[in-house]
Amino acid sequence: MALSSKDTHSVFTKFLAEKSLRMTSQRELILKTFCKQKKHVTAEELYDILKKLDPSIGHATVYRTLKLLSEAGIARELNFGEGSVRYEPDLDREHHDHLVCVKCGENIEFLDEEIEALQKRVVTKYGYELVDHSLNLYGVCPKCQETK
Amino acid sequence: MALSSKDTHSVFTKFLAEKSLRMTSQRELILKTFCKQKKHVTAEELYDILKKLDPSIGHATVYRTLKLLSEAGIARELNFGEGSVRYEPDLDREHHDHLVCVKCGENIEFLDEEIEALQKRVVTKYGYELVDHSLNLYGVCPKCQETK
DNA sequence: TTGATATTGATAATGAAACTCATTAGTAAT
DNA sequence: ATTACTAATGAGTTTCATTATCAATATCAA
Ligand SMILES: [Mn+2]
Ligand SMILES: [Mn+2]
Ligand SMILES: [Zn+2]
Ligand SMILES: [Zn+2]
């Protein structure tokens, strides 16, 4: 049962209010457009999409807002070693990791509770306090395996 | 029983020969210096160290050679989301992942065979052919937990 | 040696992301 | 509505890591 877009909006508004920041039309548009995306987008890709909806939108505002959305827990940053960060909606989704095809970029999301538990075991073993983790598996997808 | 530096040298030479590339004094110095490092270094950090040994060394040569060393399997690229890539010797070392303190950067290397096995299970489940993986755990180290 | 080719290092170019700042917009009290 | 305050915006600049260019140099095989 995914949360409605109204929820991300109110979560963001609340987050902003707590920091004496303001909900603006740009932030609303960026939030709404970001949440619609099916794929993990870069700031640049989202900017290109937004430009069509509001040609006056600024480069920096997209970067700034994605950062805010991450802080608010609405977005998650992903790093697949491409040189730029990707973002995905994170609020109404359960945690998952990624399996990426190195040939075509196809992206599978998976969740392995056993791996999750073992990670916690490692962190505990060394006396650390877990903050975050990043697990990316890189491989060749079935389709790309055929293409020799 | 680690391999001697003579081995990395011959591995690199063989790798270069197979690609009709040449072993040069710069590549020898970079290889030797890189393998001596105890920590994961960025290209920039290694460049600073190399400058003291050979002030004529070029920026681009360090970047280029680290890339070659990675292709040759002598170095491994690490991405801790800092904005720059780190490298570590990989030839005479067994695989491991990293637990990084988000406060002080302290870096623990660990190997969990169970996690490794489960990763393979995930990849197999989706019909992928595993190429690589990246697992980074981020936390607060015991020392930094004290500092409130 | 010589000729072909690879390498180098200085420098320029690139691309992502952060910063600057003058202008605009939102807020809350008058 | 007017005001005063503060935050937000977007154009443009800046930084930083990394890559590309290219003329000069080094290496190699014949
Ligand atoms: Mn995802
Ligand atoms: Mn390591
Ligand atoms: Zn593929
Ligand atoms: Zn620490």
mmCIF file of C-alpha atoms (C1' of nucleotides) and ligand atoms in Angstrom:
data_model
loop_
_atom_site.group_PDB
_atom_site.id
_atom_site.type_symbol
_atom_site.label_atom_id
_atom_site.label_comp_id
_atom_site.label_asym_id
_atom_site.label_seq_id
_atom_site.Cartn_x
_atom_site.Cartn_y
_atom_site.Cartn_z
ATOM 1 C CA MET A 1 0.000 0.000 0.000
ATOM 2 C CA ALA A 2 1.974 2.940 -1.281
ATOM 3 C CA LEU A 3 1.476 6.363 0.190
ATOM 4 C CA SER A 4 -0.258 8.907 -2.007
ATOM 5 C CA SER A 5 1.568 11.869 -3.474
ATOM 6 C CA LYS A 6 -0.323 14.021 -1.018
ATOM 7 C CA ASP A 7 1.666 12.311 1.690
ATOM 8 C CA THR A 8 5.069 13.090 0.242
ATOM 9 C CA HIS A 9 3.880 16.655 -0.122
ATOM 10 C CA SER A 10 2.876 16.953 3.512
ATOM 11 C CA VAL A 11 5.996 15.178 4.686
ATOM 12 C CA PHE A 12 8.098 17.628 2.724
ATOM 13 C CA THR A 13 6.126 20.596 3.961
ATOM 14 C CA LYS A 14 6.523 19.472 7.528
ATOM 15 C CA PHE A 15 10.228 18.888 7.039
ATOM 16 C CA LEU A 16 10.641 22.347 5.572
ATOM 17 C CA ALA A 17 8.619 24.000 8.331
ATOM 18 C CA GLU A 18 10.781 22.398 10.981
ATOM 19 C CA LYS A 19 13.791 24.041 9.397
ATOM 20 C CA SER A 20 12.039 27.367 8.812
ATOM 21 C CA LEU A 21 12.132 26.689 5.109
ATOM 22 C CA ARG A 22 9.245 27.277 2.729
ATOM 23 C CA MET A 23 7.241 25.226 0.334
ATOM 24 C CA THR A 24 7.402 26.915 -3.044
ATOM 25 C CA SER A 25 5.921 26.269 -6.457
ATOM 26 C CA GLN A 26 9.309 25.086 -7.735
ATOM 27 C CA ARG A 27 9.735 22.654 -4.875
ATOM 28 C CA GLU A 28 6.227 21.380 -5.414
ATOM 29 C CA LEU A 29 6.850 20.819 -9.099
ATOM 30 C CA ILE A 30 10.188 19.132 -8.497
ATOM 31 C CA LEU A 31 8.723 16.867 -5.826
ATOM 32 C CA LYS A 32 5.740 15.900 -7.937
ATOM 33 C CA THR A 33 7.814 15.289 -11.044
ATOM 34 C CA PHE A 34 10.485 13.366 -9.178
ATOM 35 C CA CYS A 35 7.947 11.054 -7.563
ATOM 36 C CA LYS A 36 6.450 10.237 -10.963
ATOM 37 C CA GLN A 37 9.700 8.881 -12.358
ATOM 38 C CA LYS A 38 9.860 5.150 -12.848
ATOM 39 C CA LYS A 39 13.633 5.028 -13.137
ATOM 40 C CA HIS A 40 16.455 6.267 -10.971
ATOM 41 C CA VAL A 41 17.208 9.716 -12.315
ATOM 42 C CA THR A 42 20.216 11.991 -12.152
ATOM 43 C CA ALA A 43 19.772 15.658 -11.254
ATOM 44 C CA GLU A 44 20.547 16.463 -14.865
ATOM 45 C CA GLU A 45 17.950 14.083 -16.248
ATOM 46 C CA LEU A 46 15.321 15.459 -13.918
ATOM 47 C CA TYR A 47 16.300 18.982 -14.887
ATOM 48 C CA ASP A 48 15.715 18.168 -18.561
ATOM 49 C CA ILE A 49 12.264 16.814 -17.750
ATOM 50 C CA LEU A 50 11.447 19.816 -15.586
ATOM 51 C CA LYS A 51 12.579 22.310 -18.195
ATOM 52 C CA LYS A 52 9.731 21.140 -20.415
ATOM 53 C CA LEU A 53 7.221 21.740 -17.637
ATOM 54 C CA ASP A 54 8.701 25.028 -16.500
ATOM 55 C CA PRO A 55 11.337 26.500 -18.813
ATOM 56 C CA SER A 56 12.299 29.028 -16.174
ATOM 57 C CA ILE A 57 13.395 26.407 -13.678
ATOM 58 C CA GLY A 58 16.974 26.766 -12.579
ATOM 59 C CA HIS A 59 19.733 24.251 -12.574
ATOM 60 C CA ALA A 60 20.724 24.887 -9.001
ATOM 61 C CA THR A 61 17.195 24.607 -7.708
ATOM 62 C CA VAL A 62 16.964 21.031 -8.916
ATOM 63 C CA TYR A 63 20.232 20.091 -7.231
ATOM 64 C CA ARG A 64 19.251 21.921 -4.076
ATOM 65 C CA THR A 65 15.806 20.388 -3.898
ATOM 66 C CA LEU A 66 17.007 16.835 -4.506
ATOM 67 C CA LYS A 67 19.394 17.295 -1.627
ATOM 68 C CA LEU A 68 16.550 18.537 0.552
ATOM 69 C CA LEU A 69 14.364 15.615 -0.471
ATOM 70 C CA SER A 70 17.154 13.264 0.549
ATOM 71 C CA GLU A 71 17.484 14.909 3.924
ATOM 72 C CA ALA A 72 13.731 14.644 4.341
ATOM 73 C CA GLY A 73 13.841 10.927 3.634
ATOM 74 C CA ILE A 74 11.733 11.313 0.513
ATOM 75 C CA ALA A 75 14.573 10.568 -1.858
ATOM 76 C CA ARG A 76 17.532 8.235 -1.701
ATOM 77 C CA GLU A 77 20.886 8.804 -3.344
ATOM 78 C CA LEU A 78 22.323 5.971 -5.408
ATOM 79 C CA ASN A 79 25.844 5.708 -6.699
ATOM 80 C CA PHE A 80 26.503 3.185 -9.436
ATOM 81 C CA GLY A 81 29.958 4.546 -10.139
ATOM 82 C CA GLU A 82 28.829 6.427 -13.207
ATOM 83 C CA GLY A 83 30.229 9.753 -12.145
ATOM 84 C CA SER A 84 26.892 11.237 -11.201
ATOM 85 C CA VAL A 85 24.474 10.478 -8.406
ATOM 86 C CA ARG A 86 21.060 8.971 -9.103
ATOM 87 C CA TYR A 87 17.965 9.501 -6.997
ATOM 88 C CA GLU A 88 14.947 7.349 -6.316
ATOM 89 C CA PRO A 89 11.803 7.928 -4.271
ATOM 90 C CA ASP A 90 12.339 6.403 -0.868
ATOM 91 C CA LEU A 91 9.412 7.351 1.331
ATOM 92 C CA ASP A 92 6.756 4.867 0.298
ATOM 93 C CA ARG A 93 9.194 2.164 -0.689
ATOM 94 C CA GLU A 94 10.798 -0.535 1.346
ATOM 95 C CA HIS A 95 14.553 -0.750 1.364
ATOM 96 C CA HIS A 96 16.240 -2.605 -1.461
ATOM 97 C CA ASP A 97 19.583 -2.990 -3.178
ATOM 98 C CA HIS A 98 20.422 -3.098 -6.879
ATOM 99 C CA LEU A 99 21.632 -5.559 -9.467
ATOM 100 C CA VAL A 100 22.905 -3.669 -12.485
ATOM 101 C CA CYS A 101 23.765 -4.970 -15.951
ATOM 102 C CA VAL A 102 27.154 -3.602 -16.942
ATOM 103 C CA LYS A 103 26.270 -3.865 -20.639
ATOM 104 C CA CYS A 104 22.807 -2.327 -20.948
ATOM 105 C CA GLY A 105 22.304 -0.759 -17.538
ATOM 106 C CA GLU A 106 19.152 -2.729 -16.794
ATOM 107 C CA ASN A 107 18.450 -2.462 -13.155
ATOM 108 C CA ILE A 108 16.886 -5.028 -10.861
ATOM 109 C CA GLU A 109 15.859 -4.191 -7.327
ATOM 110 C CA PHE A 110 16.140 -6.908 -4.750
ATOM 111 C CA LEU A 111 15.905 -7.351 -1.041
ATOM 112 C CA ASP A 112 17.684 -10.159 0.760
ATOM 113 C CA GLU A 113 16.830 -10.186 4.432
ATOM 114 C CA GLU A 114 19.662 -12.585 5.179
ATOM 115 C CA ILE A 115 22.221 -10.236 3.664
ATOM 116 C CA GLU A 116 20.703 -7.348 5.577
ATOM 117 C CA ALA A 117 20.992 -9.268 8.836
ATOM 118 C CA LEU A 118 24.565 -10.325 8.142
ATOM 119 C CA GLN A 119 25.543 -6.751 7.447
ATOM 120 C CA LYS A 120 24.278 -5.755 10.852
ATOM 121 C CA ARG A 121 26.297 -8.572 12.351
ATOM 122 C CA VAL A 122 29.476 -7.262 10.754
ATOM 123 C CA VAL A 123 28.842 -3.737 11.951
ATOM 124 C CA THR A 124 28.114 -4.908 15.482
ATOM 125 C CA LYS A 125 31.212 -7.095 15.522
ATOM 126 C CA TYR A 126 33.404 -4.036 15.076
ATOM 127 C CA GLY A 127 31.459 -1.905 17.524
ATOM 128 C CA TYR A 128 30.153 0.448 14.884
ATOM 129 C CA GLU A 129 26.751 2.069 14.830
ATOM 130 C CA LEU A 130 25.170 1.406 11.442
ATOM 131 C CA VAL A 131 24.173 4.538 9.564
ATOM 132 C CA ASP A 132 23.738 3.356 6.011
ATOM 133 C CA HIS A 133 24.906 0.806 3.541
ATOM 134 C CA SER A 134 25.358 0.476 -0.179
ATOM 135 C CA LEU A 135 25.262 -2.867 -1.954
ATOM 136 C CA ASN A 136 25.472 -2.942 -5.707
ATOM 137 C CA LEU A 137 25.845 -6.144 -7.694
ATOM 138 C CA TYR A 138 27.179 -5.794 -11.220
ATOM 139 C CA GLY A 139 26.634 -8.467 -13.828
ATOM 140 C CA VAL A 140 25.501 -9.291 -17.325
ATOM 141 C CA CYS A 141 21.771 -9.680 -17.743
ATOM 142 C CA PRO A 142 20.269 -12.704 -19.542
ATOM 143 C CA LYS A 143 19.481 -10.646 -22.633
ATOM 144 C CA CYS A 144 23.022 -9.289 -22.910
ATOM 145 C CA GLN A 145 24.491 -12.740 -22.391
ATOM 146 C CA GLU A 146 22.930 -13.838 -25.690
ATOM 147 C CA THR A 147 24.499 -10.945 -27.577
ATOM 148 C CA LYS A 148 28.027 -12.224 -28.125
ATOM 149 C CA MET B 1 51.900 -15.465 1.663
ATOM 150 C CA ALA B 2 51.786 -12.305 -0.364
ATOM 151 C CA LEU B 3 53.288 -12.120 -3.808
ATOM 152 C CA SER B 4 56.490 -10.097 -4.111
ATOM 153 C CA SER B 5 56.631 -6.780 -5.899
ATOM 154 C CA LYS B 6 58.530 -8.559 -8.641
ATOM 155 C CA ASP B 7 55.314 -10.409 -9.377
ATOM 156 C CA THR B 8 53.154 -7.339 -9.799
ATOM 157 C CA HIS B 9 55.848 -6.007 -12.092
ATOM 158 C CA SER B 10 55.830 -9.072 -14.296
ATOM 159 C CA VAL B 11 52.050 -9.252 -14.258
ATOM 160 C CA PHE B 12 51.885 -5.654 -15.396
ATOM 161 C CA THR B 13 54.551 -6.184 -18.045
ATOM 162 C CA LYS B 14 52.723 -9.193 -19.411
ATOM 163 C CA PHE B 15 49.433 -7.301 -19.400
ATOM 164 C CA LEU B 16 51.003 -4.429 -21.284
ATOM 165 C CA ALA B 17 52.687 -6.698 -23.825
ATOM 166 C CA GLU B 18 49.402 -8.404 -24.608
ATOM 167 C CA LYS B 19 47.984 -5.019 -25.517
ATOM 168 C CA SER B 20 51.084 -3.889 -27.398
ATOM 169 C CA LEU B 21 51.765 -1.372 -24.686
ATOM 170 C CA ARG B 22 55.155 -0.686 -23.160
ATOM 171 C CA MET B 23 56.639 -0.790 -19.712
ATOM 172 C CA THR B 24 58.199 2.570 -18.991
ATOM 173 C CA SER B 25 60.120 4.097 -16.124
ATOM 174 C CA GLN B 26 57.068 6.145 -15.138
ATOM 175 C CA ARG B 27 54.813 3.116 -15.050
ATOM 176 C CA GLU B 28 57.397 1.226 -13.023
ATOM 177 C CA LEU B 29 57.643 4.025 -10.487
ATOM 178 C CA ILE B 30 53.888 4.409 -10.219
ATOM 179 C CA LEU B 31 53.395 0.666 -9.796
ATOM 180 C CA LYS B 32 56.094 0.367 -7.149
ATOM 181 C CA THR B 33 54.905 3.410 -5.235
ATOM 182 C CA PHE B 34 51.254 2.442 -5.428
ATOM 183 C CA CYS B 35 51.923 -1.061 -4.087
ATOM 184 C CA LYS B 36 53.764 0.375 -1.082
ATOM 185 C CA GLN B 37 50.768 2.372 0.119
ATOM 186 C CA LYS B 38 49.070 1.121 3.243
ATOM 187 C CA LYS B 39 45.901 3.113 2.722
ATOM 188 C CA HIS B 40 43.440 3.429 -0.118
ATOM 189 C CA VAL B 41 44.722 6.367 -2.135
ATOM 190 C CA THR B 42 43.136 8.730 -4.603
ATOM 191 C CA ALA B 43 44.921 9.517 -7.859
ATOM 192 C CA GLU B 44 45.616 12.957 -6.474
ATOM 193 C CA GLU B 45 47.134 11.647 -3.254
ATOM 194 C CA LEU B 46 49.356 9.251 -5.155
ATOM 195 C CA TYR B 47 50.364 12.048 -7.492
ATOM 196 C CA ASP B 48 51.522 14.135 -4.524
ATOM 197 C CA ILE B 49 53.635 11.250 -3.260
ATOM 198 C CA LEU B 50 55.079 10.596 -6.697
ATOM 199 C CA LYS B 51 55.974 14.237 -7.275
ATOM 200 C CA LYS B 52 58.491 13.973 -4.460
ATOM 201 C CA LEU B 53 60.132 10.960 -6.082
ATOM 202 C CA ASP B 54 60.014 12.327 -9.617
ATOM 203 C CA PRO B 55 59.059 16.003 -9.879
ATOM 204 C CA SER B 56 58.640 15.653 -13.621
ATOM 205 C CA ILE B 57 55.839 13.131 -13.336
ATOM 206 C CA GLY B 58 52.651 14.224 -15.021
ATOM 207 C CA HIS B 59 49.195 14.395 -13.654
ATOM 208 C CA ALA B 60 47.615 12.524 -16.518
ATOM 209 C CA THR B 61 50.148 9.714 -16.357
ATOM 210 C CA VAL B 62 49.092 8.853 -12.825
ATOM 211 C CA TYR B 63 45.422 8.748 -13.774
ATOM 212 C CA ARG B 64 46.182 6.750 -16.910
ATOM 213 C CA THR B 65 48.386 4.250 -15.123
ATOM 214 C CA LEU B 66 45.949 3.665 -12.274
ATOM 215 C CA LYS B 67 43.338 2.876 -14.865
ATOM 216 C CA LEU B 68 45.708 0.419 -16.531
ATOM 217 C CA LEU B 69 46.556 -1.180 -13.203
ATOM 218 C CA SER B 70 42.862 -1.674 -12.573
ATOM 219 C CA GLU B 71 42.380 -3.313 -15.950
ATOM 220 C CA ALA B 72 45.351 -5.544 -15.219
ATOM 221 C CA GLY B 73 43.794 -6.649 -11.948
ATOM 222 C CA ILE B 74 46.631 -5.144 -9.937
ATOM 223 C CA ALA B 75 44.511 -2.332 -8.521
ATOM 224 C CA ARG B 76 40.925 -2.104 -7.453
ATOM 225 C CA GLU B 77 38.761 0.975 -7.633
ATOM 226 C CA LEU B 78 36.814 1.930 -4.536
ATOM 227 C CA ASN B 79 34.029 4.451 -4.357
ATOM 228 C CA PHE B 80 33.027 5.671 -0.925
ATOM 229 C CA GLY B 81 30.917 8.480 -2.347
ATOM 230 C CA GLU B 82 33.529 11.103 -1.599
ATOM 231 C CA GLY B 83 33.593 12.528 -5.088
ATOM 232 C CA SER B 84 36.877 10.903 -6.037
ATOM 233 C CA VAL B 85 37.830 7.300 -6.632
ATOM 234 C CA ARG B 86 40.222 5.476 -4.332
ATOM 235 C CA TYR B 87 42.528 2.657 -5.324
ATOM 236 C CA GLU B 88 43.968 -0.273 -3.438
ATOM 237 C CA PRO B 89 46.366 -3.040 -4.451
ATOM 238 C CA ASP B 90 44.317 -6.046 -5.427
ATOM 239 C CA LEU B 91 46.643 -8.675 -6.838
ATOM 240 C CA ASP B 92 48.124 -10.216 -3.732
ATOM 241 C CA ARG B 93 45.123 -9.541 -1.548
ATOM 242 C CA GLU B 94 42.060 -11.551 -0.978
ATOM 243 C CA HIS B 95 38.735 -9.915 -1.675
ATOM 244 C CA HIS B 96 37.149 -7.840 1.047
ATOM 245 C CA ASP B 97 34.550 -5.159 1.584
ATOM 246 C CA HIS B 98 34.674 -1.996 3.670
ATOM 247 C CA LEU B 99 33.146 -0.566 6.807
ATOM 248 C CA VAL B 100 33.644 3.178 6.866
ATOM 249 C CA CYS B 101 33.157 5.633 9.705
ATOM 250 C CA VAL B 102 31.106 8.565 8.465
ATOM 251 C CA LYS B 103 32.641 10.854 11.078
ATOM 252 C CA CYS B 104 36.388 10.219 10.901
ATOM 253 C CA GLY B 105 36.730 8.084 7.789
ATOM 254 C CA GLU B 106 38.334 5.177 9.601
ATOM 255 C CA ASN B 107 38.180 2.180 7.407
ATOM 256 C CA ILE B 108 37.795 -1.445 8.358
ATOM 257 C CA GLU B 109 38.207 -4.253 5.858
ATOM 258 C CA PHE B 110 36.094 -7.316 6.343
ATOM 259 C CA LEU B 111 35.189 -10.459 4.520
ATOM 260 C CA ASP B 112 31.964 -12.282 5.203
ATOM 261 C CA GLU B 113 31.786 -15.516 3.250
ATOM 262 C CA GLU B 114 28.091 -15.863 3.972
ATOM 263 C CA ILE B 115 27.326 -12.476 2.454
ATOM 264 C CA GLU B 116 29.486 -13.332 -0.526
ATOM 265 C CA ALA B 117 27.592 -16.570 -1.055
ATOM 266 C CA LEU B 118 24.208 -14.885 -0.708
ATOM 267 C CA GLN B 119 25.172 -12.281 -3.272
ATOM 268 C CA LYS B 120 25.902 -15.038 -5.749
ATOM 269 C CA ARG B 121 22.530 -16.546 -4.971
ATOM 270 C CA VAL B 122 20.781 -13.268 -5.787
ATOM 271 C CA VAL B 123 22.643 -12.878 -9.056
ATOM 272 C CA THR B 124 21.909 -16.450 -10.081
ATOM 273 C CA LYS B 125 18.243 -16.068 -9.175
ATOM 274 C CA TYR B 126 17.850 -13.353 -11.791
ATOM 275 C CA GLY B 127 19.893 -15.162 -14.419
ATOM 276 C CA TYR B 128 22.717 -12.656 -14.316
ATOM 277 C CA GLU B 129 26.397 -13.425 -14.700
ATOM 278 C CA LEU B 130 28.261 -11.830 -11.791
ATOM 279 C CA VAL B 131 30.989 -9.415 -12.844
ATOM 280 C CA ASP B 132 31.665 -7.412 -9.730
ATOM 281 C CA HIS B 133 30.096 -6.144 -6.590
ATOM 282 C CA SER B 134 30.458 -3.262 -4.218
ATOM 283 C CA LEU B 135 29.448 -3.440 -0.586
ATOM 284 C CA ASN B 136 30.129 -0.509 1.664
ATOM 285 C CA LEU B 137 28.840 -0.254 5.209
ATOM 286 C CA TYR B 138 28.710 3.205 6.721
ATOM 287 C CA GLY B 139 28.593 3.741 10.448
ATOM 288 C CA VAL B 140 30.043 5.513 13.435
ATOM 289 C CA CYS B 141 33.169 3.948 14.868
ATOM 290 C CA PRO B 142 33.500 3.277 18.629
ATOM 291 C CA LYS B 143 35.860 6.205 19.067
ATOM 292 C CA CYS B 144 33.533 8.664 17.363
ATOM 293 C CA GLN B 145 30.563 7.382 19.351
ATOM 294 C CA GLU B 146 32.204 8.709 22.505
ATOM 295 C CA THR B 147 32.649 12.181 21.044
ATOM 296 C CA LYS B 148 29.176 13.579 21.525
ATOM 297 C "C1'" DT C 1 69.864 3.623 -37.656
ATOM 298 C "C1'" DT C 2 65.366 3.979 -38.974
ATOM 299 C "C1'" DG C 3 60.641 4.101 -39.113
ATOM 300 C "C1'" DA C 4 56.468 3.021 -36.820
ATOM 301 C "C1'" DT C 5 54.119 3.500 -32.846
ATOM 302 C "C1'" DA C 6 53.379 4.249 -27.984
ATOM 303 C "C1'" DT C 7 54.152 7.521 -24.086
ATOM 304 C "C1'" DT C 8 54.567 11.567 -21.814
ATOM 305 C "C1'" DG C 9 53.368 15.967 -19.636
ATOM 306 C "C1'" DA C 10 51.564 20.577 -20.221
ATOM 307 C "C1'" DT C 11 47.495 22.359 -20.991
ATOM 308 C "C1'" DA C 12 42.788 22.720 -22.311
ATOM 309 C "C1'" DA C 13 38.322 20.744 -21.988
ATOM 310 C "C1'" DT C 14 34.694 18.499 -19.784
ATOM 311 C "C1'" DG C 15 30.950 17.497 -16.557
ATOM 312 C "C1'" DA C 16 28.958 17.319 -11.978
ATOM 313 C "C1'" DA C 17 27.994 19.862 -8.254
ATOM 314 C "C1'" DA C 18 28.410 23.805 -5.175
ATOM 315 C "C1'" DC C 19 28.623 28.665 -4.574
ATOM 316 C "C1'" DT C 20 27.519 33.847 -5.310
ATOM 317 C "C1'" DC C 21 24.570 37.403 -5.497
ATOM 318 C "C1'" DA C 22 21.177 40.531 -7.199
ATOM 319 C "C1'" DT C 23 16.383 39.993 -7.665
ATOM 320 C "C1'" DT C 24 11.993 37.978 -6.438
ATOM 321 C "C1'" DA C 25 8.680 35.872 -3.450
ATOM 322 C "C1'" DG C 26 6.593 34.343 0.983
ATOM 323 C "C1'" DT C 27 5.358 35.416 5.866
ATOM 324 C "C1'" DA C 28 3.583 37.604 9.704
ATOM 325 C "C1'" DA C 29 2.715 41.730 12.017
ATOM 326 C "C1'" DT C 30 1.075 46.187 11.582
ATOM 327 C "C1'" DA D 1 -2.646 46.654 1.801
ATOM 328 C "C1'" DT D 2 1.981 48.036 3.619
ATOM 329 C "C1'" DT D 3 5.922 46.900 5.670
ATOM 330 C "C1'" DA D 4 10.034 44.515 7.216
ATOM 331 C "C1'" DC D 5 12.228 40.393 7.391
ATOM 332 C "C1'" DT D 6 13.919 36.339 5.580
ATOM 333 C "C1'" DA D 7 14.094 32.579 2.317
ATOM 334 C "C1'" DA D 8 14.276 31.119 -2.553
ATOM 335 C "C1'" DT D 9 15.429 31.531 -7.131
ATOM 336 C "C1'" DG D 10 18.215 31.366 -11.369
ATOM 337 C "C1'" DA D 11 22.043 33.089 -14.089
ATOM 338 C "C1'" DG D 12 26.395 32.752 -13.981
ATOM 339 C "C1'" DT D 13 30.750 31.666 -11.792
ATOM 340 C "C1'" DT D 14 33.750 28.473 -9.484
ATOM 341 C "C1'" DT D 15 35.689 24.238 -7.979
ATOM 342 C "C1'" DC D 16 37.173 19.811 -8.440
ATOM 343 C "C1'" DA D 17 38.001 15.243 -10.528
ATOM 344 C "C1'" DT D 18 38.841 13.340 -14.580
ATOM 345 C "C1'" DT D 19 39.584 13.010 -19.583
ATOM 346 C "C1'" DA D 20 41.101 14.698 -24.109
ATOM 347 C "C1'" DT D 21 44.538 17.010 -27.117
ATOM 348 C "C1'" DC D 22 48.821 17.314 -29.033
ATOM 349 C "C1'" DA D 23 53.600 18.301 -29.877
ATOM 350 C "C1'" DA D 24 57.775 16.410 -28.183
ATOM 351 C "C1'" DT D 25 60.058 12.248 -26.648
ATOM 352 C "C1'" DA D 26 60.947 7.420 -25.842
ATOM 353 C "C1'" DT D 27 60.695 2.544 -27.147
ATOM 354 C "C1'" DC D 28 60.870 -1.308 -30.103
ATOM 355 C "C1'" DA D 29 61.527 -4.270 -33.897
ATOM 356 C "C1'" DA D 30 63.662 -4.734 -38.186
HETATM 357 MN MN MN E 1 15.884 1.301 -6.622
HETATM 358 MN MN MN E 2 40.484 -2.320 1.188
HETATM 359 ZN ZN ZN E 3 22.013 -6.101 -20.044
HETATM 360 ZN ZN ZN E 4 35.136 7.425 13.446
#
